[in-house]
Amino acid sequence: IGTVRQMLQHAMNGRKAFEVTLYNKDVRAAVKDNQSHVIYGDHWADAQIQDVMASDEVEALNLIDMRYPREEGFVVQKLPEC
């Protein structure tokens, strides 16, 4: 299973790097039933890694939630500080 890494923000003073692992539960369910999601690609069934610069874990989660909303099926699996 491959992963894709992207940085959502560039490094800034006072920021920490967080490595966020997330997937989309709706895409995962569709792929399991040999279907495709209407909006998101099948790769979202697998864990994807996003690097985020934030002052703390709460800010990192907020940044991820703005880009990958829980309401649209995105699930954060891990959020370790790098």
mmCIF file of N, CA, C and O in Angstrom:
data_model
loop_
_atom_site.group_PDB
_atom_site.id
_atom_site.type_symbol
_atom_site.label_atom_id
_atom_site.label_comp_id
_atom_site.label_asym_id
_atom_site.label_seq_id
_atom_site.Cartn_x
_atom_site.Cartn_y
_atom_site.Cartn_z
ATOM 1 N N ILE A 1 0.856 -1.176 0.000
ATOM 2 C CA ILE A 1 0.000 0.000 0.000
ATOM 3 C C ILE A 1 0.899 1.234 0.000
ATOM 4 O O ILE A 1 1.690 1.426 0.917
ATOM 5 N N GLY A 2 0.768 2.066 -0.997
ATOM 6 C CA GLY A 2 1.569 3.272 -1.086
ATOM 7 C C GLY A 2 0.937 4.427 -0.339
ATOM 8 O O GLY A 2 -0.252 4.424 -0.053
ATOM 9 N N THR A 3 1.752 5.397 -0.008
ATOM 10 C CA THR A 3 1.251 6.590 0.644
ATOM 11 C C THR A 3 1.719 7.810 -0.117
ATOM 12 O O THR A 3 2.729 7.781 -0.811
ATOM 13 N N VAL A 4 0.955 8.879 0.005
ATOM 14 C CA VAL A 4 1.283 10.136 -0.637
ATOM 15 C C VAL A 4 1.539 11.150 0.468
ATOM 16 O O VAL A 4 0.789 11.225 1.426
ATOM 17 N N ARG A 5 2.625 11.919 0.344
ATOM 18 C CA ARG A 5 2.959 12.913 1.362
ATOM 19 C C ARG A 5 2.879 14.307 0.759
ATOM 20 O O ARG A 5 3.386 14.531 -0.333
ATOM 21 N N GLN A 6 2.243 15.218 1.490
ATOM 22 C CA GLN A 6 2.182 16.603 1.070
ATOM 23 C C GLN A 6 2.333 17.493 2.299
ATOM 24 O O GLN A 6 1.902 17.125 3.385
ATOM 25 N N MET A 7 2.916 18.663 2.111
ATOM 26 C CA MET A 7 3.025 19.639 3.192
ATOM 27 C C MET A 7 1.915 20.662 2.990
ATOM 28 O O MET A 7 1.808 21.261 1.928
ATOM 29 N N LEU A 8 1.049 20.838 4.010
ATOM 30 C CA LEU A 8 -0.047 21.784 3.896
ATOM 31 C C LEU A 8 0.397 23.216 4.168
ATOM 32 O O LEU A 8 -0.240 24.146 3.711
ATOM 33 N N GLN A 9 1.450 23.407 4.931
ATOM 34 C CA GLN A 9 1.972 24.737 5.200
ATOM 35 C C GLN A 9 3.488 24.674 5.259
ATOM 36 O O GLN A 9 4.053 23.658 5.625
ATOM 37 N N HIS A 10 4.124 25.786 4.918
ATOM 38 C CA HIS A 10 5.581 25.860 5.010
ATOM 39 C C HIS A 10 5.998 26.126 6.450
ATOM 40 O O HIS A 10 5.255 26.695 7.240
ATOM 41 N N ALA A 11 7.222 25.742 6.794
ATOM 42 C CA ALA A 11 7.748 25.934 8.144
ATOM 43 C C ALA A 11 7.796 27.414 8.496
ATOM 44 O O ALA A 11 8.124 28.249 7.674
ATOM 45 N N MET A 12 7.437 27.706 9.746
ATOM 46 C CA MET A 12 7.470 29.072 10.256
ATOM 47 C C MET A 12 7.995 29.022 11.684
ATOM 48 O O MET A 12 7.942 27.985 12.340
ATOM 49 N N ASN A 13 8.492 30.144 12.186
ATOM 50 C CA ASN A 13 9.018 30.201 13.552
ATOM 51 C C ASN A 13 7.961 29.784 14.563
ATOM 52 O O ASN A 13 6.807 30.176 14.459
ATOM 53 N N GLY A 14 8.374 28.988 15.547
ATOM 54 C CA GLY A 14 7.454 28.559 16.590
ATOM 55 C C GLY A 14 6.514 27.437 16.183
ATOM 56 O O GLY A 14 5.622 27.066 16.928
ATOM 57 N N ARG A 15 6.680 26.904 15.012
ATOM 58 C CA ARG A 15 5.813 25.833 14.522
ATOM 59 C C ARG A 15 6.507 24.491 14.679
ATOM 60 O O ARG A 15 7.727 24.403 14.617
ATOM 61 N N LYS A 16 5.710 23.456 14.852
ATOM 62 C CA LYS A 16 6.218 22.087 14.912
ATOM 63 C C LYS A 16 5.670 21.329 13.712
ATOM 64 O O LYS A 16 4.602 21.638 13.212
ATOM 65 N N ALA A 17 6.391 20.325 13.285
ATOM 66 C CA ALA A 17 5.943 19.488 12.176
ATOM 67 C C ALA A 17 5.161 18.299 12.732
ATOM 68 O O ALA A 17 5.604 17.643 13.678
ATOM 69 N N PHE A 18 4.000 18.042 12.152
ATOM 70 C CA PHE A 18 3.186 16.889 12.509
ATOM 71 C C PHE A 18 2.976 16.057 11.257
ATOM 72 O O PHE A 18 2.758 16.590 10.175
ATOM 73 N N GLU A 19 3.060 14.745 11.409
ATOM 74 C CA GLU A 19 2.840 13.817 10.302
ATOM 75 C C GLU A 19 1.459 13.189 10.505
ATOM 76 O O GLU A 19 1.287 12.323 11.361
ATOM 77 N N VAL A 20 0.504 13.633 9.727
ATOM 78 C CA VAL A 20 -0.886 13.206 9.889
ATOM 79 C C VAL A 20 -1.175 12.052 8.930
ATOM 80 O O VAL A 20 -0.933 12.154 7.732
ATOM 81 N N THR A 21 -1.683 10.961 9.465
ATOM 82 C CA THR A 21 -2.090 9.822 8.652
ATOM 83 C C THR A 21 -3.612 9.792 8.641
ATOM 84 O O THR A 21 -4.244 9.761 9.701
ATOM 85 N N LEU A 22 -4.200 9.837 7.446
ATOM 86 C CA LEU A 22 -5.652 9.835 7.352
ATOM 87 C C LEU A 22 -6.126 9.069 6.124
ATOM 88 O O LEU A 22 -5.362 8.805 5.204
ATOM 89 N N TYR A 23 -7.404 8.691 6.157
ATOM 90 C CA TYR A 23 -8.048 8.008 5.033
ATOM 91 C C TYR A 23 -9.493 8.482 4.991
ATOM 92 O O TYR A 23 -9.943 9.226 5.862
ATOM 93 N N ASN A 24 -10.225 8.037 3.969
ATOM 94 C CA ASN A 24 -11.636 8.388 3.872
ATOM 95 C C ASN A 24 -12.468 7.123 4.038
ATOM 96 O O ASN A 24 -12.363 6.192 3.234
ATOM 97 N N LYS A 25 -13.282 7.098 5.094
ATOM 98 C CA LYS A 25 -14.073 5.903 5.407
ATOM 99 C C LYS A 25 -15.137 5.616 4.349
ATOM 100 O O LYS A 25 -15.462 4.457 4.094
ATOM 101 N N ASP A 26 -15.660 6.652 3.708
ATOM 102 C CA ASP A 26 -16.674 6.435 2.665
ATOM 103 C C ASP A 26 -16.054 5.826 1.414
ATOM 104 O O ASP A 26 -16.633 4.935 0.787
ATOM 105 N N VAL A 27 -14.863 6.286 1.057
ATOM 106 C CA VAL A 27 -14.147 5.712 -0.087
ATOM 107 C C VAL A 27 -13.769 4.272 0.232
ATOM 108 O O VAL A 27 -13.938 3.377 -0.605
ATOM 109 N N ARG A 28 -13.298 4.032 1.456
ATOM 110 C CA ARG A 28 -12.906 2.680 1.870
ATOM 111 C C ARG A 28 -14.092 1.724 1.748
ATOM 112 O O ARG A 28 -13.948 0.607 1.246
ATOM 113 N N ALA A 29 -15.278 2.151 2.186
ATOM 114 C CA ALA A 29 -16.479 1.313 2.100
ATOM 115 C C ALA A 29 -16.858 1.061 0.642
ATOM 116 O O ALA A 29 -17.230 -0.060 0.272
ATOM 117 N N ALA A 30 -16.767 2.100 -0.192
ATOM 118 C CA ALA A 30 -17.106 1.945 -1.616
ATOM 119 C C ALA A 30 -16.158 0.969 -2.295
ATOM 120 O O ALA A 30 -16.589 0.069 -3.029
ATOM 121 N N VAL A 31 -14.858 1.120 -2.051
ATOM 122 C CA VAL A 31 -13.858 0.239 -2.670
ATOM 123 C C VAL A 31 -14.062 -1.202 -2.213
ATOM 124 O O VAL A 31 -13.938 -2.142 -3.013
ATOM 125 N N LYS A 32 -14.409 -1.375 -0.945
ATOM 126 C CA LYS A 32 -14.659 -2.723 -0.421
ATOM 127 C C LYS A 32 -15.805 -3.400 -1.179
ATOM 128 O O LYS A 32 -15.807 -4.614 -1.365
ATOM 129 N N ASP A 33 -16.777 -2.592 -1.631
ATOM 130 C CA ASP A 33 -17.916 -3.108 -2.401
ATOM 131 C C ASP A 33 -17.669 -3.030 -3.910
ATOM 132 O O ASP A 33 -18.623 -3.060 -4.706
ATOM 133 N N ASN A 34 -16.401 -2.907 -4.306
ATOM 134 C CA ASN A 34 -16.020 -2.808 -5.726
ATOM 135 C C ASN A 34 -16.684 -1.640 -6.439
ATOM 136 O O ASN A 34 -17.049 -1.741 -7.614
ATOM 137 N N GLN A 35 -16.841 -0.540 -5.713
ATOM 138 C CA GLN A 35 -17.402 0.686 -6.273
ATOM 139 C C GLN A 35 -16.357 1.792 -6.154
ATOM 140 O O GLN A 35 -15.333 1.619 -5.513
ATOM 141 N N SER A 36 -16.651 2.926 -6.749
ATOM 142 C CA SER A 36 -15.810 4.114 -6.587
ATOM 143 C C SER A 36 -16.643 5.211 -5.960
ATOM 144 O O SER A 36 -17.862 5.283 -6.177
ATOM 145 N N HIS A 37 -16.004 6.064 -5.196
ATOM 146 C CA HIS A 37 -16.678 7.206 -4.583
ATOM 147 C C HIS A 37 -16.995 8.224 -5.670
ATOM 148 O O HIS A 37 -16.256 8.358 -6.643
ATOM 149 N N VAL A 38 -18.079 8.948 -5.506
ATOM 150 C CA VAL A 38 -18.510 9.930 -6.503
ATOM 151 C C VAL A 38 -17.509 11.084 -6.631
ATOM 152 O O VAL A 38 -17.252 11.565 -7.734
ATOM 153 N N ILE A 39 -16.907 11.492 -5.509
ATOM 154 C CA ILE A 39 -16.025 12.658 -5.517
ATOM 155 C C ILE A 39 -14.550 12.285 -5.390
ATOM 156 O O ILE A 39 -13.719 12.751 -6.161
ATOM 157 N N TYR A 40 -14.214 11.455 -4.398
ATOM 158 C CA TYR A 40 -12.816 11.188 -4.064
ATOM 159 C C TYR A 40 -12.291 9.927 -4.742
ATOM 160 O O TYR A 40 -12.999 8.943 -4.878
ATOM 161 N N GLY A 41 -11.019 9.970 -5.128
ATOM 162 C CA GLY A 41 -10.372 8.851 -5.797
ATOM 163 C C GLY A 41 -10.187 7.650 -4.877
ATOM 164 O O GLY A 41 -10.158 7.779 -3.647
ATOM 165 N N ASP A 42 -10.042 6.492 -5.494
ATOM 166 C CA ASP A 42 -9.898 5.233 -4.748
ATOM 167 C C ASP A 42 -8.684 5.227 -3.823
ATOM 168 O O ASP A 42 -8.662 4.493 -2.840
ATOM 169 N N HIS A 43 -7.670 6.029 -4.118
ATOM 170 C CA HIS A 43 -6.467 6.045 -3.270
ATOM 171 C C HIS A 43 -6.787 6.479 -1.840
ATOM 172 O O HIS A 43 -6.061 6.141 -0.916
ATOM 173 N N TRP A 44 -7.909 7.178 -1.636
ATOM 174 C CA TRP A 44 -8.296 7.602 -0.287
ATOM 175 C C TRP A 44 -8.801 6.446 0.569
ATOM 176 O O TRP A 44 -9.012 6.611 1.770
ATOM 177 N N ALA A 45 -8.966 5.266 -0.007
ATOM 178 C CA ALA A 45 -9.298 4.084 0.793
ATOM 179 C C ALA A 45 -8.098 3.676 1.638
ATOM 180 O O ALA A 45 -8.248 3.070 2.696
ATOM 181 N N ASP A 46 -6.905 4.023 1.165
ATOM 182 C CA ASP A 46 -5.659 3.714 1.876
ATOM 183 C C ASP A 46 -5.191 4.937 2.659
ATOM 184 O O ASP A 46 -5.534 6.070 2.331
ATOM 185 N N ALA A 47 -4.399 4.690 3.667
ATOM 186 C CA ALA A 47 -3.853 5.770 4.484
ATOM 187 C C ALA A 47 -2.971 6.690 3.639
ATOM 188 O O ALA A 47 -2.153 6.236 2.845
ATOM 189 N N GLN A 48 -3.164 7.979 3.810
ATOM 190 C CA GLN A 48 -2.370 9.014 3.162
ATOM 191 C C GLN A 48 -1.661 9.794 4.260
ATOM 192 O O GLN A 48 -2.210 9.969 5.354
ATOM 193 N N ILE A 49 -0.474 10.285 3.985
ATOM 194 C CA ILE A 49 0.286 11.044 4.979
ATOM 195 C C ILE A 49 0.396 12.489 4.530
ATOM 196 O O ILE A 49 0.762 12.769 3.384
ATOM 197 N N GLN A 50 0.051 13.392 5.427
ATOM 198 C CA GLN A 50 0.160 14.829 5.192
ATOM 199 C C GLN A 50 1.066 15.403 6.273
ATOM 200 O O GLN A 50 0.865 15.129 7.455
ATOM 201 N N ASP A 51 2.064 16.181 5.886
ATOM 202 C CA ASP A 51 2.896 16.884 6.856
ATOM 203 C C ASP A 51 2.286 18.257 7.084
ATOM 204 O O ASP A 51 1.982 18.974 6.123
ATOM 205 N N VAL A 52 2.101 18.620 8.350
ATOM 206 C CA VAL A 52 1.464 19.883 8.705
ATOM 207 C C VAL A 52 2.356 20.628 9.687
ATOM 208 O O VAL A 52 2.873 20.040 10.636
ATOM 209 N N MET A 53 2.528 21.918 9.472
ATOM 210 C CA MET A 53 3.245 22.777 10.415
ATOM 211 C C MET A 53 2.193 23.490 11.254
ATOM 212 O O MET A 53 1.323 24.165 10.723
ATOM 213 N N ALA A 54 2.299 23.328 12.584
ATOM 214 C CA ALA A 54 1.333 23.936 13.489
ATOM 215 C C ALA A 54 1.998 24.191 14.835
ATOM 216 O O ALA A 54 3.026 23.589 15.156
ATOM 217 N N SER A 55 1.380 25.062 15.631
ATOM 218 C CA SER A 55 1.945 25.359 16.947
ATOM 219 C C SER A 55 1.717 24.213 17.917
ATOM 220 O O SER A 55 2.498 24.013 18.840
ATOM 221 N N ASP A 56 0.632 23.441 17.712
ATOM 222 C CA ASP A 56 0.342 22.308 18.587
ATOM 223 C C ASP A 56 -0.592 21.329 17.868
ATOM 224 O O ASP A 56 -0.999 21.562 16.737
ATOM 225 N N GLU A 57 -0.915 20.240 18.554
ATOM 226 C CA GLU A 57 -1.746 19.191 17.965
ATOM 227 C C GLU A 57 -3.147 19.689 17.614
ATOM 228 O O GLU A 57 -3.712 19.311 16.591
ATOM 229 N N VAL A 58 -3.707 20.552 18.437
ATOM 230 C CA VAL A 58 -5.054 21.088 18.188
ATOM 231 C C VAL A 58 -5.074 21.880 16.884
ATOM 232 O O VAL A 58 -5.964 21.706 16.046
ATOM 233 N N GLU A 59 -4.075 22.744 16.693
ATOM 234 C CA GLU A 59 -4.011 23.517 15.456
ATOM 235 C C GLU A 59 -3.797 22.602 14.256
ATOM 236 O O GLU A 59 -4.398 22.804 13.191
ATOM 237 N N ALA A 60 -2.965 21.573 14.404
ATOM 238 C CA ALA A 60 -2.724 20.621 13.315
ATOM 239 C C ALA A 60 -4.028 19.934 12.911
ATOM 240 O O ALA A 60 -4.335 19.816 11.721
ATOM 241 N N LEU A 61 -4.810 19.501 13.900
ATOM 242 C CA LEU A 61 -6.096 18.863 13.603
ATOM 243 C C LEU A 61 -7.062 19.838 12.929
ATOM 244 O O LEU A 61 -7.800 19.456 12.018
ATOM 245 N N ASN A 62 -7.058 21.088 13.373
ATOM 246 C CA ASN A 62 -7.934 22.093 12.753
ATOM 247 C C ASN A 62 -7.559 22.327 11.295
ATOM 248 O O ASN A 62 -8.439 22.442 10.428
ATOM 249 N N LEU A 63 -6.251 22.397 11.001
ATOM 250 C CA LEU A 63 -5.798 22.567 9.621
ATOM 251 C C LEU A 63 -6.223 21.387 8.753
ATOM 252 O O LEU A 63 -6.695 21.564 7.625
ATOM 253 N N ILE A 64 -6.048 20.186 9.282
ATOM 254 C CA ILE A 64 -6.438 18.991 8.540
ATOM 255 C C ILE A 64 -7.953 18.963 8.318
ATOM 256 O O ILE A 64 -8.441 18.655 7.229
ATOM 257 N N ASP A 65 -8.706 19.317 9.356
ATOM 258 C CA ASP A 65 -10.171 19.284 9.250
ATOM 259 C C ASP A 65 -10.700 20.307 8.252
ATOM 260 O O ASP A 65 -11.719 20.070 7.607
ATOM 261 N N MET A 66 -10.004 21.424 8.095
ATOM 262 C CA MET A 66 -10.426 22.416 7.099
ATOM 263 C C MET A 66 -10.232 21.870 5.688
ATOM 264 O O MET A 66 -11.054 22.092 4.801
ATOM 265 N N ARG A 67 -9.136 21.162 5.481
ATOM 266 C CA ARG A 67 -8.818 20.637 4.140
ATOM 267 C C ARG A 67 -9.494 19.296 3.870
ATOM 268 O O ARG A 67 -9.908 19.006 2.752
ATOM 269 N N TYR A 68 -9.593 18.472 4.920
ATOM 270 C CA TYR A 68 -10.162 17.125 4.802
ATOM 271 C C TYR A 68 -11.229 16.951 5.887
ATOM 272 O O TYR A 68 -10.980 16.355 6.928
ATOM 273 N N PRO A 69 -12.434 17.475 5.646
ATOM 274 C CA PRO A 69 -13.483 17.499 6.682
ATOM 275 C C PRO A 69 -13.969 16.118 7.113
ATOM 276 O O PRO A 69 -14.186 15.237 6.277
ATOM 277 N N ARG A 70 -14.148 15.966 8.418
ATOM 278 C CA ARG A 70 -14.717 14.729 8.970
ATOM 279 C C ARG A 70 -16.110 14.475 8.394
ATOM 280 O O ARG A 70 -16.484 13.331 8.174
ATOM 281 N N GLU A 71 -16.840 15.563 8.144
ATOM 282 C CA GLU A 71 -18.200 15.428 7.603
ATOM 283 C C GLU A 71 -18.210 14.780 6.221
ATOM 284 O O GLU A 71 -19.245 14.294 5.771
ATOM 285 N N GLU A 72 -17.072 14.798 5.547
ATOM 286 C CA GLU A 72 -16.972 14.182 4.217
ATOM 287 C C GLU A 72 -16.318 12.809 4.281
ATOM 288 O O GLU A 72 -15.922 12.254 3.254
ATOM 289 N N GLY A 73 -16.184 12.268 5.495
ATOM 290 C CA GLY A 73 -15.695 10.900 5.649
ATOM 291 C C GLY A 73 -14.238 10.737 5.994
ATOM 292 O O GLY A 73 -13.749 9.601 6.115
ATOM 293 N N PHE A 74 -13.492 11.832 6.148
ATOM 294 C CA PHE A 74 -12.067 11.712 6.454
ATOM 295 C C PHE A 74 -11.849 11.358 7.918
ATOM 296 O O PHE A 74 -12.523 11.877 8.800
ATOM 297 N N VAL A 75 -10.906 10.450 8.135
ATOM 298 C CA VAL A 75 -10.593 9.954 9.474
ATOM 299 C C VAL A 75 -9.089 10.086 9.711
ATOM 300 O O VAL A 75 -8.290 9.604 8.907
ATOM 301 N N VAL A 76 -8.716 10.744 10.810
ATOM 302 C CA VAL A 76 -7.307 10.849 11.192
ATOM 303 C C VAL A 76 -6.952 9.616 12.000
ATOM 304 O O VAL A 76 -7.582 9.321 13.012
ATOM 305 N N GLN A 77 -5.954 8.872 11.536
ATOM 306 C CA GLN A 77 -5.492 7.667 12.248
ATOM 307 C C GLN A 77 -4.400 7.989 13.252
ATOM 308 O O GLN A 77 -4.399 7.465 14.355
ATOM 309 N N LYS A 78 -3.450 8.822 12.818
ATOM 310 C CA LYS A 78 -2.290 9.155 13.661
ATOM 311 C C LYS A 78 -1.934 10.611 13.467
ATOM 312 O O LYS A 78 -2.159 11.175 12.398
ATOM 313 N N LEU A 79 -1.348 11.191 14.521
ATOM 314 C CA LEU A 79 -0.912 12.587 14.459
ATOM 315 C C LEU A 79 0.343 12.795 15.299
ATOM 316 O O LEU A 79 0.369 13.582 16.238
ATOM 317 N N PRO A 80 1.428 12.075 14.998
ATOM 318 C CA PRO A 80 2.647 12.262 15.791
ATOM 319 C C PRO A 80 3.399 13.524 15.380
ATOM 320 O O PRO A 80 3.351 13.953 14.231
ATOM 321 N N GLU A 81 4.069 14.103 16.347
ATOM 322 C CA GLU A 81 4.959 15.227 16.057
ATOM 323 C C GLU A 81 6.238 14.655 15.461
ATOM 324 O O GLU A 81 6.751 13.649 15.937
ATOM 325 N N CYS A 82 6.742 15.291 14.413
ATOM 326 C CA CYS A 82 7.968 14.823 13.759
ATOM 327 C C CYS A 82 9.201 15.238 14.525
ATOM 328 O O CYS A 82 9.237 16.229 15.173
#
